[in-house]
N, CA, C and O atoms as a GROMACS GRO file, in nm:
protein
  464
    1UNK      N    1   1.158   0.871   3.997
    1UNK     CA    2   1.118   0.855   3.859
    1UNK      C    3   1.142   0.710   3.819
    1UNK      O    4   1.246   0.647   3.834
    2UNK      N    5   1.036   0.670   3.770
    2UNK     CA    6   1.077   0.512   3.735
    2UNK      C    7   1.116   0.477   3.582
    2UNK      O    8   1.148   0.360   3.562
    3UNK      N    9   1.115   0.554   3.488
    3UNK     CA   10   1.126   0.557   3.364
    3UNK      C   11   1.208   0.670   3.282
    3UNK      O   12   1.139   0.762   3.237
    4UNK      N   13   1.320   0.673   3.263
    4UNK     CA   14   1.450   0.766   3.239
    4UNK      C   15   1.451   0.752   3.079
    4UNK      O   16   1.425   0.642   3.028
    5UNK      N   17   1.485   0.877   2.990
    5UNK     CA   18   1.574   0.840   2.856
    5UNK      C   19   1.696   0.782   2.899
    5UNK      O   20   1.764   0.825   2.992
    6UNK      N   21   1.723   0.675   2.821
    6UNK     CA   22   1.870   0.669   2.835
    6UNK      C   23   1.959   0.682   2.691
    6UNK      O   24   2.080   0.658   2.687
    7UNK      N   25   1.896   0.716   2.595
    7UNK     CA   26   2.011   0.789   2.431
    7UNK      C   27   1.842   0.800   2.363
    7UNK      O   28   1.723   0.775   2.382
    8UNK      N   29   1.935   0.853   2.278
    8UNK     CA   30   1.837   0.854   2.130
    8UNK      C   31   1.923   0.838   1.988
    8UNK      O   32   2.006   0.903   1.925
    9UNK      N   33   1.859   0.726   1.976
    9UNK     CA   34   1.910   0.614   1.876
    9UNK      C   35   1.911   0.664   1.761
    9UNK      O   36   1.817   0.740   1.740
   10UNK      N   37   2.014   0.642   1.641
   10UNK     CA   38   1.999   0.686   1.492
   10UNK      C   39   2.024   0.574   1.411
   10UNK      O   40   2.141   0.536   1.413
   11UNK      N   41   1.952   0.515   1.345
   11UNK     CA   42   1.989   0.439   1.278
   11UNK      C   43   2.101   0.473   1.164
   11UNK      O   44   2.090   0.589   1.126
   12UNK      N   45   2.218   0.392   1.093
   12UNK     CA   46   2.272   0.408   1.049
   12UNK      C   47   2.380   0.372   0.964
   12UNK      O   48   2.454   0.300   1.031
   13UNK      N   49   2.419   0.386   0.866
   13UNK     CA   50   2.504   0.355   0.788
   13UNK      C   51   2.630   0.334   0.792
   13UNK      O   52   2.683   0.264   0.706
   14UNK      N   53   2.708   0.397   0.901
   14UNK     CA   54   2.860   0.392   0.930
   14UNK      C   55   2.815   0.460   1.128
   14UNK      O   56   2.786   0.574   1.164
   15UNK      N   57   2.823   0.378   1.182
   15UNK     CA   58   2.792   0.419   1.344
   15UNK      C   59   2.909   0.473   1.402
   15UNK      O   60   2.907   0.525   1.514
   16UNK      N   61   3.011   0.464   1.333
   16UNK     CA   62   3.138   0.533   1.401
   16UNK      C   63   3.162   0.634   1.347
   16UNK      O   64   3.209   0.717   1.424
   17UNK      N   65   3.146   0.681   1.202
   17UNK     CA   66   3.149   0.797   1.143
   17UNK      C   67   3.056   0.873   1.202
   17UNK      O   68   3.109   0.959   1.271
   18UNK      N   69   2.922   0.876   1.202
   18UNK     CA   70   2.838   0.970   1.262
   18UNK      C   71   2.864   0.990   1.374
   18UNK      O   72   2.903   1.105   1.391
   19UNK      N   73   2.859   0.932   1.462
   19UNK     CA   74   2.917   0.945   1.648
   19UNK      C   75   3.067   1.004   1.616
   19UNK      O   76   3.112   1.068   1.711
   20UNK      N   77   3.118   1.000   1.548
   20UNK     CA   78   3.243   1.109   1.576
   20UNK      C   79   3.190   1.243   1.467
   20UNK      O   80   3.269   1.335   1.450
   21UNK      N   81   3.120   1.244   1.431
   21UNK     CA   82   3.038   1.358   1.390
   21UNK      C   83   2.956   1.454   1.485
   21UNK      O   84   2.966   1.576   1.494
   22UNK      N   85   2.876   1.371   1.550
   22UNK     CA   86   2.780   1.415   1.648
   22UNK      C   87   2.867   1.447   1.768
   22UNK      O   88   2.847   1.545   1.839
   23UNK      N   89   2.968   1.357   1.789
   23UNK     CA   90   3.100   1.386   1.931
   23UNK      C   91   3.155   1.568   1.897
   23UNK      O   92   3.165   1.651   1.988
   24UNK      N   93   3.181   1.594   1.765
   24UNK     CA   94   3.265   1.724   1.759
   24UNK      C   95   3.113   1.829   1.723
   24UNK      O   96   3.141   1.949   1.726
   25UNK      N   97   2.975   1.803   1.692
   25UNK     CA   98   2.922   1.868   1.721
   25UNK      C   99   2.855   1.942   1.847
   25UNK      O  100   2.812   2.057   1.848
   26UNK      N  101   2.855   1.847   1.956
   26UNK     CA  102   2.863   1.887   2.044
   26UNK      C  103   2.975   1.887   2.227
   26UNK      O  104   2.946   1.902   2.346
   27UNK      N  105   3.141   1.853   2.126
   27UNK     CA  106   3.213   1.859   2.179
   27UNK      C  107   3.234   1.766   2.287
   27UNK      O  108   3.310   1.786   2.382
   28UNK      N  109   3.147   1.643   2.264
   28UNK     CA  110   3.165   1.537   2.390
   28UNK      C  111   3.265   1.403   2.287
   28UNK      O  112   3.261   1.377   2.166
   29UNK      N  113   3.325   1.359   2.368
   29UNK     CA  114   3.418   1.241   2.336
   29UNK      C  115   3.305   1.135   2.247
   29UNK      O  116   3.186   1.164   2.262
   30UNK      N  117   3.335   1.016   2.158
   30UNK     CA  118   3.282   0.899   2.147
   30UNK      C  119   3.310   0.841   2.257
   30UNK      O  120   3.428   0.849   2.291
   31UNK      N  121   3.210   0.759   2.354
   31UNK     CA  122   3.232   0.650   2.428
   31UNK      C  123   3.306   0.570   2.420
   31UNK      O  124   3.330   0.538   2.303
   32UNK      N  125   3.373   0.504   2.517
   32UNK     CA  126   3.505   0.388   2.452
   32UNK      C  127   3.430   0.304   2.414
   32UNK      O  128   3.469   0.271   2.301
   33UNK      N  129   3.322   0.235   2.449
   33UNK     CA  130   3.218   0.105   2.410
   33UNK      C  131   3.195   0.095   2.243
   33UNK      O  132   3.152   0.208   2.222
   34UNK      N  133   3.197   0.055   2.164
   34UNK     CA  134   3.176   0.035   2.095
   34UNK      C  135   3.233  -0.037   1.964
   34UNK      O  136   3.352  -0.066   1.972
   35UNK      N  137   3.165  -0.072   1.841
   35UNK     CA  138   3.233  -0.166   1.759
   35UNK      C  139   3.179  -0.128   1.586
   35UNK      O  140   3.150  -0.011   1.563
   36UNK      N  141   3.168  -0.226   1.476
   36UNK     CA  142   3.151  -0.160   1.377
   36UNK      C  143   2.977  -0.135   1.357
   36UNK      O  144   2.936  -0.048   1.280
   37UNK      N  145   2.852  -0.252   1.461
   37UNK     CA  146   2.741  -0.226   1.436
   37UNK      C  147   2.727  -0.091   1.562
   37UNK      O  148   2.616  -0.040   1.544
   38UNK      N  149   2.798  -0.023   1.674
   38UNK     CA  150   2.748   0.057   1.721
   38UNK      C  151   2.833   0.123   1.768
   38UNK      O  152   2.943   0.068   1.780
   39UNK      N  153   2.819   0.257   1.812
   39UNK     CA  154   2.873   0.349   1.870
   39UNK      C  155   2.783   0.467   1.939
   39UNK      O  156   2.675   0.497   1.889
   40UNK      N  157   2.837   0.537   2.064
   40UNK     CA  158   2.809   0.625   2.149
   40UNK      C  159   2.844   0.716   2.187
   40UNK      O  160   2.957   0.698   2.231
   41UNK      N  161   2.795   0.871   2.205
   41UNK     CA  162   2.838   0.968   2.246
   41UNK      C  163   2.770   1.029   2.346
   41UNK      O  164   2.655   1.064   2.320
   42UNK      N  165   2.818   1.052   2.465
   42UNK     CA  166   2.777   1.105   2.552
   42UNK      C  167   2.713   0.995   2.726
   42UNK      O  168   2.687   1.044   2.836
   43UNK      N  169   2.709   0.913   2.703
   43UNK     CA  170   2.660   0.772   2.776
   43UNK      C  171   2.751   0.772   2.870
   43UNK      O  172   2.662   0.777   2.955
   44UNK      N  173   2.836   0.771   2.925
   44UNK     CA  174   2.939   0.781   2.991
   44UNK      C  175   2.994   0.898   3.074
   44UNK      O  176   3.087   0.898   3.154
   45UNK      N  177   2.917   0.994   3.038
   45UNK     CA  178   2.876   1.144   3.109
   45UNK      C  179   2.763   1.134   3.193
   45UNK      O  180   2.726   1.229   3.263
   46UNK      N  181   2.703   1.018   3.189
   46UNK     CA  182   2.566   0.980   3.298
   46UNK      C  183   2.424   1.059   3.226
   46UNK      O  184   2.312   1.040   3.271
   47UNK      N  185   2.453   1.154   3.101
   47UNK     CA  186   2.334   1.189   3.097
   47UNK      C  187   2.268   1.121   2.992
   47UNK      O  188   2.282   1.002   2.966
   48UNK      N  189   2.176   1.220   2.920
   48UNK     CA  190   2.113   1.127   2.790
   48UNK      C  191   2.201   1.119   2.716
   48UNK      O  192   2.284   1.210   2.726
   49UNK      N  193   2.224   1.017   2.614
   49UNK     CA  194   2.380   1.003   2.488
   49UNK      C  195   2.277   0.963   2.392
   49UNK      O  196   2.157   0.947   2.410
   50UNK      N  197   2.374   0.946   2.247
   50UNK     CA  198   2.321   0.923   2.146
   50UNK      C  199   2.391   0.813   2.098
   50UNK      O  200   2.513   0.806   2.082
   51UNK      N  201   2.279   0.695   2.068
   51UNK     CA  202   2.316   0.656   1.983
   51UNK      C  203   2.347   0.596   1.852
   51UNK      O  204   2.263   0.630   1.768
   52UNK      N  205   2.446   0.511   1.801
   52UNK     CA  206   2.410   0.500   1.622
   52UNK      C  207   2.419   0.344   1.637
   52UNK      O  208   2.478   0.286   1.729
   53UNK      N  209   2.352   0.283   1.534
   53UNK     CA  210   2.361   0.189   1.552
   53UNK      C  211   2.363   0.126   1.403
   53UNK      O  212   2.352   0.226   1.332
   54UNK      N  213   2.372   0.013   1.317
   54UNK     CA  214   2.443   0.029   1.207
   54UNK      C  215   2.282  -0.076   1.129
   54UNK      O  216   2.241  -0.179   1.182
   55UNK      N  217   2.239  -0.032   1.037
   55UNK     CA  218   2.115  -0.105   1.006
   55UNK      C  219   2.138  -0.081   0.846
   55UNK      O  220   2.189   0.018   0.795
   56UNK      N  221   2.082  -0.206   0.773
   56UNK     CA  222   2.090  -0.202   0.627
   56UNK      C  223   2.020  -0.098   0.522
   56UNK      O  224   2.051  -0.067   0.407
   57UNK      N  225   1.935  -0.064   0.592
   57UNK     CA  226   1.852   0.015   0.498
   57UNK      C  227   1.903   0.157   0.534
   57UNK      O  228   1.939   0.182   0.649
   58UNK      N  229   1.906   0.262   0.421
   58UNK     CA  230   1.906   0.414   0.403
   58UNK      C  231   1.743   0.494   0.483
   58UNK      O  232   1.624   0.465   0.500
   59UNK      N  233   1.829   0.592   0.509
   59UNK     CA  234   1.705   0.672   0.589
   59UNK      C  235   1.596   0.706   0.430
   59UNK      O  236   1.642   0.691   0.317
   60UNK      N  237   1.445   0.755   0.460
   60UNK     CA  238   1.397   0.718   0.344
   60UNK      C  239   1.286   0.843   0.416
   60UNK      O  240   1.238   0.826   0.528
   61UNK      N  241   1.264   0.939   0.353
   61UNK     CA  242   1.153   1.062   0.388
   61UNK      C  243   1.207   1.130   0.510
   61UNK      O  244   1.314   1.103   0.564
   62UNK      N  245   1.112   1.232   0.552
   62UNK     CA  246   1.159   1.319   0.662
   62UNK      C  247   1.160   1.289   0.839
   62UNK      O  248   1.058   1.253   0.898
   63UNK      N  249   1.270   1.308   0.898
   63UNK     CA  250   1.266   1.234   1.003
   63UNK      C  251   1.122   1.263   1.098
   63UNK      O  252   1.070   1.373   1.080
   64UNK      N  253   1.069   1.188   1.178
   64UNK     CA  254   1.005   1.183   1.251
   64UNK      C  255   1.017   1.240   1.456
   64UNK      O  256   0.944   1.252   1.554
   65UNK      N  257   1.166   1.259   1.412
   65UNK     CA  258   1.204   1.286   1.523
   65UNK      C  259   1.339   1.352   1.494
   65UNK      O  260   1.415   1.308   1.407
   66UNK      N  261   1.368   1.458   1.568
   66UNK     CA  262   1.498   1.536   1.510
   66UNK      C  263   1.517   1.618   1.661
   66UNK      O  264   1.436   1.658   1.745
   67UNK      N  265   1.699   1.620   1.648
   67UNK     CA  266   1.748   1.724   1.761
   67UNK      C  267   1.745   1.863   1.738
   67UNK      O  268   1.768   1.924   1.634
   68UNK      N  269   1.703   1.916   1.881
   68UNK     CA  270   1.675   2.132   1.884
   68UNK      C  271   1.794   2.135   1.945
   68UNK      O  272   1.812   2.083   2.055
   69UNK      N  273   1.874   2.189   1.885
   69UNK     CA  274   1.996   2.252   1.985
   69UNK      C  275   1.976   2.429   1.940
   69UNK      O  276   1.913   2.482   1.849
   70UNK      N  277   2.058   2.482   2.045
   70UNK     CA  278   2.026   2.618   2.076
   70UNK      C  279   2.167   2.658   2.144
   70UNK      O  280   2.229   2.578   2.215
   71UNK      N  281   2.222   2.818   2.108
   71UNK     CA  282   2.378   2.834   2.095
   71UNK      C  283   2.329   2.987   2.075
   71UNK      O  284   2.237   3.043   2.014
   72UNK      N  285   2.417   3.020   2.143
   72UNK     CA  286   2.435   3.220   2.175
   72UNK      C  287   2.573   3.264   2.076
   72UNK      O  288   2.599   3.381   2.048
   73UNK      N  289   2.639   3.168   2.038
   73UNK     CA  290   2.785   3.218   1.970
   73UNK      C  291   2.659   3.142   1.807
   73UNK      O  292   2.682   3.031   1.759
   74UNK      N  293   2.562   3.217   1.763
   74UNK     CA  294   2.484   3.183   1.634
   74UNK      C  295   2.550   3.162   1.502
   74UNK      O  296   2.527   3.062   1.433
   75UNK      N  297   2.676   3.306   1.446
   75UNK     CA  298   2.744   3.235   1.309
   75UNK      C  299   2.826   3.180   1.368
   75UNK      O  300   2.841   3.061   1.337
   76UNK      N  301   2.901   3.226   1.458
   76UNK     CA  302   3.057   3.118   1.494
   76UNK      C  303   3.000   2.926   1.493
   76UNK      O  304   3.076   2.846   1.438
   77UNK      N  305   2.893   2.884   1.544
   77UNK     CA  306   2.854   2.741   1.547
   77UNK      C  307   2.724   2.708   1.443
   77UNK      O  308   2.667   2.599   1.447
   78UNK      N  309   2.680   2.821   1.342
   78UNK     CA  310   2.629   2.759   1.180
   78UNK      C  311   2.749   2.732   1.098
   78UNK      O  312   2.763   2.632   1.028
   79UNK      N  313   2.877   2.876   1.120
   79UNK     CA  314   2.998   2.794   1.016
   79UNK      C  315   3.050   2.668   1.091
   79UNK      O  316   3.034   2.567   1.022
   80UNK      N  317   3.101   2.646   1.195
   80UNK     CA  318   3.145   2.554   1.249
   80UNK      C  319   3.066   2.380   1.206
   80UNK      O  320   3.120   2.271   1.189
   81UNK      N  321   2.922   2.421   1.201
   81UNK     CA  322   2.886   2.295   1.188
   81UNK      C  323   2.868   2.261   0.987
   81UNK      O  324   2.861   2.160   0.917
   82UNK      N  325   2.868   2.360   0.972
   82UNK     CA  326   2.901   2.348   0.854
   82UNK      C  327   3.032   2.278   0.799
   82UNK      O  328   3.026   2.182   0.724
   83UNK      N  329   3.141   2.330   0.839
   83UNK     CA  330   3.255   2.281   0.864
   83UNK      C  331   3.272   2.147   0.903
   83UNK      O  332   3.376   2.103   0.855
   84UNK      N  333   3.213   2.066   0.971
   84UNK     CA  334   3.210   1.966   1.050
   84UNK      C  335   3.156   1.891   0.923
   84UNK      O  336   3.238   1.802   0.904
   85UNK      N  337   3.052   1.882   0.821
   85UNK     CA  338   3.032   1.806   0.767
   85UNK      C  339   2.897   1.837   0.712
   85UNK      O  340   2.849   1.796   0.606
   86UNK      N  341   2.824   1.945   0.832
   86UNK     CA  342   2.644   1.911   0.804
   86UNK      C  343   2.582   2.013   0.685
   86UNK      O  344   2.639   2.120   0.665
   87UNK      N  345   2.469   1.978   0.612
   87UNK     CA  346   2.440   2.056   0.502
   87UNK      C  347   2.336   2.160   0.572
   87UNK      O  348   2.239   2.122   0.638
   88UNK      N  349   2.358   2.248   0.558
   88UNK     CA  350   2.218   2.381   0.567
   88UNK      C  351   2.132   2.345   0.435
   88UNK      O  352   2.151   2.327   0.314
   89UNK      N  353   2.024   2.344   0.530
   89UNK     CA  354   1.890   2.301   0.431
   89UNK      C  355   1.835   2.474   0.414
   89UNK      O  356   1.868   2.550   0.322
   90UNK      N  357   1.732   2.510   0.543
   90UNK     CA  358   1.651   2.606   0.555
   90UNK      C  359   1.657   2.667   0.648
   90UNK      O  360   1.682   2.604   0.750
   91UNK      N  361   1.640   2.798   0.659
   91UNK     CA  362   1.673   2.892   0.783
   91UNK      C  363   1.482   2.965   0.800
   91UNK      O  364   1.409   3.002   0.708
   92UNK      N  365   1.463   2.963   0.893
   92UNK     CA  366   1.354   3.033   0.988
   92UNK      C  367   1.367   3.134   1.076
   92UNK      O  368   1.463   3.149   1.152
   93UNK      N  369   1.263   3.213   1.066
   93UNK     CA  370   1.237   3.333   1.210
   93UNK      C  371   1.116   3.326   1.231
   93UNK      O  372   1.056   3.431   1.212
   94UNK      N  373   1.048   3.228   1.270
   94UNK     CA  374   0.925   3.216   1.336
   94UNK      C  375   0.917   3.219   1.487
   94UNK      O  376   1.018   3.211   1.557
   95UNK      N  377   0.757   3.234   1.549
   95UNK     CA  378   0.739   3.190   1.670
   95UNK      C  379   0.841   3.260   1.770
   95UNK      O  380   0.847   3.188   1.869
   96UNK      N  381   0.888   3.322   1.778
   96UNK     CA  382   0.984   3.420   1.831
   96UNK      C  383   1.129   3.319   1.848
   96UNK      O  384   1.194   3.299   1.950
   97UNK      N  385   1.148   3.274   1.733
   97UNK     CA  386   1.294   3.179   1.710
   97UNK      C  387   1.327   3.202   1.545
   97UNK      O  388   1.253   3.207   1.446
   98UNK      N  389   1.488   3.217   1.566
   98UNK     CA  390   1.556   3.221   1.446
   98UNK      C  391   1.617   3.122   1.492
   98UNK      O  392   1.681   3.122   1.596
   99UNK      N  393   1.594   2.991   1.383
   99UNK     CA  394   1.707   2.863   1.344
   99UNK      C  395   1.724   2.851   1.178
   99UNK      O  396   1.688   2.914   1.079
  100UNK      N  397   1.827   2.692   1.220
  100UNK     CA  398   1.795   2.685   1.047
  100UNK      C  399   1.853   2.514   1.082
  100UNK      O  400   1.938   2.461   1.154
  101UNK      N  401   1.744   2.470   0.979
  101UNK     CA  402   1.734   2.357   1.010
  101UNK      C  403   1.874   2.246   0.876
  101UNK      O  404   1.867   2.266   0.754
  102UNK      N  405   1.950   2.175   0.917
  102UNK     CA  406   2.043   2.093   0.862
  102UNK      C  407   2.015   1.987   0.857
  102UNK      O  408   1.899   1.954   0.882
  103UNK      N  409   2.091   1.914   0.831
  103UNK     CA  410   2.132   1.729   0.786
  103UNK      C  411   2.283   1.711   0.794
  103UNK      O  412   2.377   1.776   0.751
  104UNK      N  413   2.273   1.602   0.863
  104UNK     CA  414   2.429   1.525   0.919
  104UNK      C  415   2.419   1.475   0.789
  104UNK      O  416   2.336   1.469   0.698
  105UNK      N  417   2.576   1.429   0.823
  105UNK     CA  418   2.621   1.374   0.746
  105UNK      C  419   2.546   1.247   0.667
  105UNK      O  420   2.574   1.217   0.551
  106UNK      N  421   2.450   1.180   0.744
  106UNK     CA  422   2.411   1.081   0.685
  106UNK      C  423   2.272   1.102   0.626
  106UNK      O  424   2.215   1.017   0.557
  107UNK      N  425   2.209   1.255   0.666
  107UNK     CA  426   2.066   1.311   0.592
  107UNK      C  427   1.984   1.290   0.713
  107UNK      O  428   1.863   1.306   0.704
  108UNK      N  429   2.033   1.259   0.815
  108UNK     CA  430   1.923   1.288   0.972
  108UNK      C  431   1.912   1.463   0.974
  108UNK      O  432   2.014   1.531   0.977
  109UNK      N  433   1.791   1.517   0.972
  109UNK     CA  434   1.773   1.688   1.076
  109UNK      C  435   1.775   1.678   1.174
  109UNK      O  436   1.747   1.595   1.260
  110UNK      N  437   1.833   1.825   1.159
  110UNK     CA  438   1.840   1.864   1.309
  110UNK      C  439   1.829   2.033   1.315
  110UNK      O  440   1.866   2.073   1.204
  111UNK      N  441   1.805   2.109   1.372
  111UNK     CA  442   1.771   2.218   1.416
  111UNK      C  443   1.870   2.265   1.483
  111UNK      O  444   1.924   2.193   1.568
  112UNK      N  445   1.920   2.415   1.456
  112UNK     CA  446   2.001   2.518   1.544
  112UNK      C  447   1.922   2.616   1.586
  112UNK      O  448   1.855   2.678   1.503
  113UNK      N  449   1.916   2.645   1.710
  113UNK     CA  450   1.814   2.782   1.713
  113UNK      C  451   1.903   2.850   1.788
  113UNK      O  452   2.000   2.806   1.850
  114UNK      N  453   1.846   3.000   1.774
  114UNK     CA  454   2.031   3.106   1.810
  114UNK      C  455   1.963   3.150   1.975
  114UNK      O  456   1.842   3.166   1.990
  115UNK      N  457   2.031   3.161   2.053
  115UNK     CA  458   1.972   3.178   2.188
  115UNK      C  459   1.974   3.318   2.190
  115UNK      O  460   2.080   3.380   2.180
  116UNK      N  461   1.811   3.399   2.207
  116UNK     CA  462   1.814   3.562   2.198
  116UNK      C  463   1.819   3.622   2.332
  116UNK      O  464   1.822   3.744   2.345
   0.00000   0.00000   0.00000
């Protein structure tokens, strides 16, 4: 393969707050690398990581690109991420999927879908 993801970038307002957001949402460490314009989670596990990176402007309309995560323990990790910080927007049962779609802490979506 000659062309790999290597993260997916969020622009952002506080890059260390969200990456230790996104770290306890999906239970991976922040990367040691980082400073006040950036931070990383998951990069250091060799696979795809995420990351934040610190930019002046506020996110502004609906993202264009958003994470599907998917989880068999369904209320135990909607309260949990709730808990963590993120807002429940809207819940769905379409297409043979029940999710419900949130916002981090900083108003990025993202999608839970319950594994049936």
């Amino acid at each position: 393969m000659s062309i790999a993801i290597a993260q997916v970038t969020f622009d952002s307002d506080n890059p260390r707050a969200l990456a230790e957001f996104w770290s306890a949402v999906l239970e991976q460490p922040v990367d040691d690398y980082g400073n006040e314009f950036v931070a990383t989670v998951g990069r250091s596990s060799g696979g795809t990581g995420l990351m934040f990176i610190k930019v002046p402007e506020g996110r502004s309309g609906k993202n264009r690109l958003h994470l599907d995560l998917v989880t068999a323990e369904w209320s135990t990790e909607v309260d949990r991420l709730v808990g963590l910080g993120a807002k429940r927007l809207e819940e769905y049962d379409e297409f043979d999927t029940h999710w419900i779609t949130f916002a981090d802490p900083e108003g990025n979506l993202f999608d839970l879908a319950e594994l049936r």
